[in-house]
């Protein structure tokens, strides 16, 4: 197994997937992983949050095919503002009472110029949309796999359209640090 740290090149990612050493079942380590939300209110004020409850799993086939799922508990959003968090959990936004999970299902990961091109689907509030993004992939000294990415999401694509007086940004960024350990 080839050990990498930091950003990996496309040939390095291709070699990691093709050599078969990573083949097997993987589980997301929720203590080491994080999904952060960045948005803006009133066009100027940054809003930052973190989802406190994440889980997931993945599989790498001997031929290098990759699949997996990351699940985020919508109600676990924490922006350090109790009123805002309650509003984000409400039917105006995540509607976590009726749609408790936000799920990303990866259908494929391929080597790209920045490391890895990830394709799959994102489901929020029962709406599923295709999603593709670039990620930095690396294998750590302990054998864990790290995927790091910044993913741009238009919340209106998922029915999160509440926007009193245009105060809340429609485009948001999810910063993902996903750490997988061999099962």
mmCIF file of N, CA, C and O in Angstrom, residues 48-117:
data_model
loop_
_atom_site.group_PDB
_atom_site.id
_atom_site.type_symbol
_atom_site.label_atom_id
_atom_site.label_comp_id
_atom_site.label_asym_id
_atom_site.label_seq_id
_atom_site.Cartn_x
_atom_site.Cartn_y
_atom_site.Cartn_z
ATOM 1 N N UNK A 48 -21.707 29.904 10.196
ATOM 2 C CA UNK A 48 -20.954 28.659 10.188
ATOM 3 C C UNK A 48 -21.609 27.678 11.137
ATOM 4 O O UNK A 48 -22.032 28.047 12.225
ATOM 5 N N UNK A 49 -21.672 26.434 10.697
ATOM 6 C CA UNK A 49 -22.245 25.398 11.538
ATOM 7 C C UNK A 49 -21.540 24.079 11.294
ATOM 8 O O UNK A 49 -20.765 23.929 10.348
ATOM 9 N N UNK A 50 -21.819 23.151 12.164
ATOM 10 C CA UNK A 50 -21.286 21.804 12.029
ATOM 11 C C UNK A 50 -22.403 20.817 12.323
ATOM 12 O O UNK A 50 -23.252 21.075 13.183
ATOM 13 N N UNK A 51 -22.434 19.737 11.574
ATOM 14 C CA UNK A 51 -23.367 18.658 11.858
ATOM 15 C C UNK A 51 -22.665 17.713 12.826
ATOM 16 O O UNK A 51 -21.601 17.179 12.522
ATOM 17 N N UNK A 52 -23.248 17.542 14.020
ATOM 18 C CA UNK A 52 -22.598 16.782 15.090
ATOM 19 C C UNK A 52 -22.772 15.267 14.979
ATOM 20 O O UNK A 52 -22.053 14.530 15.640
ATOM 21 N N UNK A 53 -23.722 14.805 14.153
ATOM 22 C CA UNK A 53 -24.016 13.372 14.069
ATOM 23 C C UNK A 53 -23.860 12.915 12.617
ATOM 24 O O UNK A 53 -24.721 13.188 11.783
ATOM 25 N N UNK A 54 -22.728 12.255 12.320
ATOM 26 C CA UNK A 54 -22.457 11.741 10.984
ATOM 27 C C UNK A 54 -22.097 10.263 11.071
ATOM 28 O O UNK A 54 -21.524 9.809 12.064
ATOM 29 N N UNK A 55 -22.446 9.525 10.029
ATOM 30 C CA UNK A 55 -22.089 8.113 9.952
ATOM 31 C C UNK A 55 -21.896 7.763 8.487
ATOM 32 O O UNK A 55 -22.244 8.541 7.600
ATOM 33 N N UNK A 56 -21.344 6.598 8.224
ATOM 34 C CA UNK A 56 -21.179 6.202 6.837
ATOM 35 C C UNK A 56 -20.383 4.932 6.689
ATOM 36 O O UNK A 56 -19.830 4.394 7.652
ATOM 37 N N UNK A 57 -20.344 4.470 5.460
ATOM 38 C CA UNK A 57 -19.568 3.282 5.123
ATOM 39 C C UNK A 57 -19.211 3.347 3.657
ATOM 40 O O UNK A 57 -19.774 4.130 2.898
ATOM 41 N N UNK A 58 -18.265 2.514 3.273
ATOM 42 C CA UNK A 58 -17.846 2.467 1.887
ATOM 43 C C UNK A 58 -17.274 1.112 1.548
ATOM 44 O O UNK A 58 -17.019 0.288 2.431
ATOM 45 N N UNK A 59 -17.097 0.902 0.262
ATOM 46 C CA UNK A 59 -16.508 -0.341 -0.224
ATOM 47 C C UNK A 59 -15.582 -0.014 -1.386
ATOM 48 O O UNK A 59 -15.907 0.836 -2.229
ATOM 49 N N UNK A 60 -14.452 -0.680 -1.403
ATOM 50 C CA UNK A 60 -13.524 -0.583 -2.521
ATOM 51 C C UNK A 60 -13.349 -1.996 -3.056
ATOM 52 O O UNK A 60 -12.919 -2.893 -2.325
ATOM 53 N N UNK A 61 -13.710 -2.180 -4.327
ATOM 54 C CA UNK A 61 -13.574 -3.487 -4.961
ATOM 55 C C UNK A 61 -12.115 -3.706 -5.371
ATOM 56 O O UNK A 61 -11.344 -2.747 -5.498
ATOM 57 N N UNK A 62 -11.742 -4.950 -5.589
ATOM 58 C CA UNK A 62 -10.368 -5.284 -5.971
ATOM 59 C C UNK A 62 -9.940 -4.549 -7.234
ATOM 60 O O UNK A 62 -8.770 -4.197 -7.386
ATOM 61 N N UNK A 63 -10.884 -4.261 -8.132
ATOM 62 C CA UNK A 63 -10.572 -3.545 -9.360
ATOM 63 C C UNK A 63 -10.533 -2.038 -9.207
ATOM 64 O O UNK A 63 -10.310 -1.313 -10.170
ATOM 65 N N UNK A 64 -10.772 -1.524 -7.993
ATOM 66 C CA UNK A 64 -10.696 -0.097 -7.730
ATOM 67 C C UNK A 64 -12.018 0.643 -7.755
ATOM 68 O O UNK A 64 -12.047 1.842 -7.521
ATOM 69 N N UNK A 65 -13.125 -0.049 -8.013
ATOM 70 C CA UNK A 65 -14.429 0.616 -7.993
ATOM 71 C C UNK A 65 -14.773 0.986 -6.550
ATOM 72 O O UNK A 65 -14.569 0.191 -5.637
ATOM 73 N N UNK A 66 -15.283 2.194 -6.381
ATOM 74 C CA UNK A 66 -15.572 2.722 -5.046
ATOM 75 C C UNK A 66 -17.048 3.085 -4.954
ATOM 76 O O UNK A 66 -17.614 3.667 -5.871
ATOM 77 N N UNK A 67 -17.665 2.754 -3.819
ATOM 78 C CA UNK A 67 -19.028 3.186 -3.533
ATOM 79 C C UNK A 67 -19.126 3.432 -2.037
ATOM 80 O O UNK A 67 -18.296 2.963 -1.267
ATOM 81 N N UNK A 68 -20.134 4.181 -1.637
ATOM 82 C CA UNK A 68 -20.297 4.429 -0.207
ATOM 83 C C UNK A 68 -21.424 5.398 0.078
ATOM 84 O O UNK A 68 -22.010 5.988 -0.837
ATOM 85 N N UNK A 69 -21.700 5.549 1.352
ATOM 86 C CA UNK A 69 -22.766 6.427 1.808
ATOM 87 C C UNK A 69 -22.309 7.180 3.055
ATOM 88 O O UNK A 69 -21.692 6.592 3.933
ATOM 89 N N UNK A 70 -22.630 8.463 3.086
ATOM 90 C CA UNK A 70 -22.426 9.279 4.292
ATOM 91 C C UNK A 70 -23.794 9.826 4.674
ATOM 92 O O UNK A 70 -24.496 10.403 3.847
ATOM 93 N N UNK A 71 -24.161 9.623 5.942
ATOM 94 C CA UNK A 71 -25.459 10.068 6.445
ATOM 95 C C UNK A 71 -25.231 11.092 7.550
ATOM 96 O O UNK A 71 -24.425 10.872 8.457
ATOM 97 N N UNK A 72 -25.955 12.195 7.460
ATOM 98 C CA UNK A 72 -25.865 13.280 8.428
ATOM 99 C C UNK A 72 -27.236 13.436 9.070
ATOM 100 O O UNK A 72 -28.247 13.520 8.357
ATOM 101 N N UNK A 73 -27.303 13.476 10.386
ATOM 102 C CA UNK A 73 -28.561 13.751 11.074
ATOM 103 C C UNK A 73 -28.848 15.251 10.940
ATOM 104 O O UNK A 73 -28.095 16.086 11.448
ATOM 105 N N UNK A 74 -29.925 15.589 10.227
ATOM 106 C CA UNK A 74 -30.254 16.994 9.968
ATOM 107 C C UNK A 74 -30.417 17.778 11.268
ATOM 108 O O UNK A 74 -30.027 18.948 11.349
ATOM 109 N N UNK A 75 -30.980 17.152 12.286
ATOM 110 C CA UNK A 75 -31.214 17.838 13.563
ATOM 111 C C UNK A 75 -29.928 18.096 14.344
ATOM 112 O O UNK A 75 -29.960 18.811 15.341
ATOM 113 N N UNK A 76 -28.813 17.555 13.875
ATOM 114 C CA UNK A 76 -27.558 17.728 14.622
ATOM 115 C C UNK A 76 -26.825 19.015 14.249
ATOM 116 O O UNK A 76 -25.716 19.254 14.733
ATOM 117 N N UNK A 77 -27.444 19.880 13.423
ATOM 118 C CA UNK A 77 -26.805 21.144 13.054
ATOM 119 C C UNK A 77 -26.550 21.994 14.299
ATOM 120 O O UNK A 77 -27.413 22.115 15.164
ATOM 121 N N UNK A 78 -25.363 22.550 14.375
ATOM 122 C CA UNK A 78 -24.980 23.389 15.519
ATOM 123 C C UNK A 78 -24.250 24.617 14.991
ATOM 124 O O UNK A 78 -23.128 24.516 14.507
ATOM 125 N N UNK A 79 -24.921 25.777 15.074
ATOM 126 C CA UNK A 79 -24.312 27.035 14.639
ATOM 127 C C UNK A 79 -23.926 27.920 15.825
ATOM 128 O O UNK A 79 -23.591 29.081 15.648
ATOM 129 N N UNK A 80 -24.048 27.367 17.014
ATOM 130 C CA UNK A 80 -23.774 28.113 18.262
ATOM 131 C C UNK A 80 -24.818 29.201 18.523
ATOM 132 O O UNK A 80 -24.572 30.159 19.238
ATOM 133 N N UNK A 81 -26.010 29.043 17.900
ATOM 134 C CA UNK A 81 -27.105 29.978 18.111
ATOM 135 C C UNK A 81 -28.379 29.133 18.216
ATOM 136 O O UNK A 81 -28.883 28.624 17.200
ATOM 137 N N UNK A 82 -28.908 28.976 19.416
ATOM 138 C CA UNK A 82 -30.031 28.081 19.680
ATOM 139 C C UNK A 82 -31.250 28.417 18.832
ATOM 140 O O UNK A 82 -31.889 27.518 18.275
ATOM 141 N N UNK A 83 -31.589 29.687 18.709
ATOM 142 C CA UNK A 83 -32.762 30.077 17.911
ATOM 143 C C UNK A 83 -32.562 29.753 16.436
ATOM 144 O O UNK A 83 -33.461 29.250 15.764
ATOM 145 N N UNK A 84 -31.388 30.061 15.920
ATOM 146 C CA UNK A 84 -31.110 29.766 14.509
ATOM 147 C C UNK A 84 -31.129 28.259 14.270
ATOM 148 O O UNK A 84 -31.689 27.780 13.286
ATOM 149 N N UNK A 85 -30.537 27.488 15.189
ATOM 150 C CA UNK A 85 -30.519 26.027 15.029
ATOM 151 C C UNK A 85 -31.929 25.461 15.014
ATOM 152 O O UNK A 85 -32.250 24.589 14.192
ATOM 153 N N UNK A 86 -32.800 25.967 15.893
ATOM 154 C CA UNK A 86 -34.188 25.509 15.911
ATOM 155 C C UNK A 86 -34.875 25.853 14.586
ATOM 156 O O UNK A 86 -35.643 25.047 14.047
ATOM 157 N N UNK A 87 -34.588 27.043 14.045
ATOM 158 C CA UNK A 87 -35.175 27.437 12.767
ATOM 159 C C UNK A 87 -34.644 26.555 11.633
ATOM 160 O O UNK A 87 -35.401 26.144 10.745
ATOM 161 N N UNK A 88 -33.360 26.243 11.643
ATOM 162 C CA UNK A 88 -32.800 25.366 10.611
ATOM 163 C C UNK A 88 -33.399 23.963 10.662
ATOM 164 O O UNK A 88 -33.551 23.305 9.628
ATOM 165 N N UNK A 89 -33.773 23.501 11.838
ATOM 166 C CA UNK A 89 -34.393 22.173 11.984
ATOM 167 C C UNK A 89 -35.862 22.175 11.579
ATOM 168 O O UNK A 89 -36.433 21.128 11.310
ATOM 169 N N UNK A 90 -36.475 23.357 11.511
ATOM 170 C CA UNK A 90 -37.916 23.483 11.242
ATOM 171 C C UNK A 90 -38.246 23.195 9.779
ATOM 172 O O UNK A 90 -37.360 23.023 8.932
ATOM 173 N N UNK A 91 -39.545 23.203 9.477
ATOM 174 C CA UNK A 91 -40.020 22.970 8.111
ATOM 175 C C UNK A 91 -39.561 24.061 7.140
ATOM 176 O O UNK A 91 -39.573 23.842 5.927
ATOM 177 N N UNK A 92 -39.139 25.225 7.634
ATOM 178 C CA UNK A 92 -38.607 26.263 6.749
ATOM 179 C C UNK A 92 -37.313 25.825 6.071
ATOM 180 O O UNK A 92 -36.991 26.300 4.977
ATOM 181 N N UNK A 93 -36.561 24.952 6.723
ATOM 182 C CA UNK A 93 -35.268 24.525 6.178
ATOM 183 C C UNK A 93 -35.200 22.995 6.095
ATOM 184 O O UNK A 93 -35.773 22.404 5.198
ATOM 185 N N UNK A 94 -34.512 22.348 7.026
ATOM 186 C CA UNK A 94 -34.263 20.905 6.929
ATOM 187 C C UNK A 94 -35.486 20.042 7.221
ATOM 188 O O UNK A 94 -35.529 18.895 6.796
ATOM 189 N N UNK A 95 -36.466 20.553 7.963
ATOM 190 C CA UNK A 95 -37.653 19.785 8.327
ATOM 191 C C UNK A 95 -37.228 18.435 8.916
ATOM 192 O O UNK A 95 -37.687 17.369 8.499
ATOM 193 N N UNK A 96 -36.349 18.501 9.903
ATOM 194 C CA UNK A 96 -35.723 17.287 10.449
ATOM 195 C C UNK A 96 -36.722 16.342 11.116
ATOM 196 O O UNK A 96 -36.443 15.149 11.218
ATOM 197 N N UNK A 97 -37.882 16.839 11.521
ATOM 198 C CA UNK A 97 -38.892 15.957 12.088
ATOM 199 C C UNK A 97 -39.458 14.983 11.062
ATOM 200 O O UNK A 97 -39.746 13.835 11.374
ATOM 201 N N UNK A 98 -39.587 15.434 9.812
ATOM 202 C CA UNK A 98 -40.098 14.588 8.730
ATOM 203 C C UNK A 98 -38.993 13.993 7.869
ATOM 204 O O UNK A 98 -39.207 12.983 7.189
ATOM 205 N N UNK A 99 -37.841 14.628 7.857
ATOM 206 C CA UNK A 99 -36.714 14.189 7.030
ATOM 207 C C UNK A 99 -35.452 14.190 7.899
ATOM 208 O O UNK A 99 -34.642 15.114 7.819
ATOM 209 N N UNK A 100 -35.304 13.178 8.744
ATOM 210 C CA UNK A 100 -34.226 13.200 9.739
ATOM 211 C C UNK A 100 -32.814 13.103 9.173
ATOM 212 O O UNK A 100 -31.875 13.565 9.813
ATOM 213 N N UNK A 101 -32.667 12.546 7.957
ATOM 214 C CA UNK A 101 -31.316 12.327 7.439
ATOM 215 C C UNK A 101 -31.053 13.095 6.154
ATOM 216 O O UNK A 101 -31.929 13.250 5.304
ATOM 217 N N UNK A 102 -29.828 13.543 6.040
ATOM 218 C CA UNK A 102 -29.258 14.067 4.802
ATOM 219 C C UNK A 102 -28.272 12.994 4.368
ATOM 220 O O UNK A 102 -27.407 12.600 5.157
ATOM 221 N N UNK A 103 -28.394 12.515 3.121
ATOM 222 C CA UNK A 103 -27.587 11.378 2.700
ATOM 223 C C UNK A 103 -26.876 11.663 1.388
ATOM 224 O O UNK A 103 -27.496 12.123 0.423
ATOM 225 N N UNK A 104 -25.578 11.372 1.369
ATOM 226 C CA UNK A 104 -24.823 11.391 0.117
ATOM 227 C C UNK A 104 -24.432 9.956 -0.196
ATOM 228 O O UNK A 104 -23.846 9.263 0.638
ATOM 229 N N UNK A 105 -24.764 9.518 -1.409
ATOM 230 C CA UNK A 105 -24.398 8.181 -1.865
ATOM 231 C C UNK A 105 -23.410 8.337 -3.008
ATOM 232 O O UNK A 105 -23.745 8.914 -4.055
ATOM 233 N N UNK A 106 -22.193 7.870 -2.789
ATOM 234 C CA UNK A 106 -21.149 7.931 -3.820
ATOM 235 C C UNK A 106 -21.299 6.739 -4.742
ATOM 236 O O UNK A 106 -21.326 5.592 -4.292
ATOM 237 N N UNK A 107 -21.415 7.019 -6.034
ATOM 238 C CA UNK A 107 -21.512 5.965 -7.035
ATOM 239 C C UNK A 107 -20.157 5.628 -7.629
ATOM 240 O O UNK A 107 -19.936 4.519 -8.091
ATOM 241 N N UNK A 108 -19.247 6.613 -7.620
ATOM 242 C CA UNK A 108 -17.949 6.395 -8.237
ATOM 243 C C UNK A 108 -16.955 7.437 -7.737
ATOM 244 O O UNK A 108 -17.328 8.575 -7.437
ATOM 245 N N UNK A 109 -15.724 7.025 -7.651
ATOM 246 C CA UNK A 109 -14.615 7.935 -7.380
ATOM 247 C C UNK A 109 -13.532 7.589 -8.384
ATOM 248 O O UNK A 109 -13.103 6.446 -8.482
ATOM 249 N N UNK A 110 -13.122 8.608 -9.152
ATOM 250 C CA UNK A 110 -12.095 8.422 -10.174
ATOM 251 C C UNK A 110 -10.954 9.395 -9.923
ATOM 252 O O UNK A 110 -11.160 10.487 -9.399
ATOM 253 N N UNK A 111 -9.764 8.990 -10.345
ATOM 254 C CA UNK A 111 -8.611 9.884 -10.254
ATOM 255 C C UNK A 111 -8.862 11.102 -11.132
ATOM 256 O O UNK A 111 -9.453 11.003 -12.200
ATOM 257 N N UNK A 112 -8.452 12.274 -10.628
ATOM 258 C CA UNK A 112 -8.574 13.512 -11.395
ATOM 259 C C UNK A 112 -7.350 14.364 -11.115
ATOM 260 O O UNK A 112 -6.516 14.014 -10.292
ATOM 261 N N UNK A 113 -7.271 15.512 -11.766
ATOM 262 C CA UNK A 113 -6.128 16.394 -11.602
ATOM 263 C C UNK A 113 -5.908 16.833 -10.165
ATOM 264 O O UNK A 113 -4.788 17.077 -9.757
ATOM 265 N N UNK A 114 -6.958 16.949 -9.366
ATOM 266 C CA UNK A 114 -6.833 17.387 -7.982
ATOM 267 C C UNK A 114 -6.828 16.229 -6.985
ATOM 268 O O UNK A 114 -6.837 16.454 -5.789
ATOM 269 N N UNK A 115 -6.861 15.002 -7.452
ATOM 270 C CA UNK A 115 -6.860 13.863 -6.541
ATOM 271 C C UNK A 115 -7.949 12.894 -6.894
ATOM 272 O O UNK A 115 -7.693 11.841 -7.463
ATOM 273 N N UNK A 116 -9.210 13.248 -6.623
ATOM 274 C CA UNK A 116 -10.321 12.338 -6.892
ATOM 275 C C UNK A 116 -11.555 13.129 -7.301
ATOM 276 O O UNK A 116 -11.874 14.152 -6.699
ATOM 277 N N UNK A 117 -12.240 12.628 -8.325
ATOM 278 C CA UNK A 117 -13.520 13.184 -8.743
ATOM 279 C C UNK A 117 -14.598 12.256 -8.197
ATOM 280 O O UNK A 117 -14.615 11.067 -8.501
#
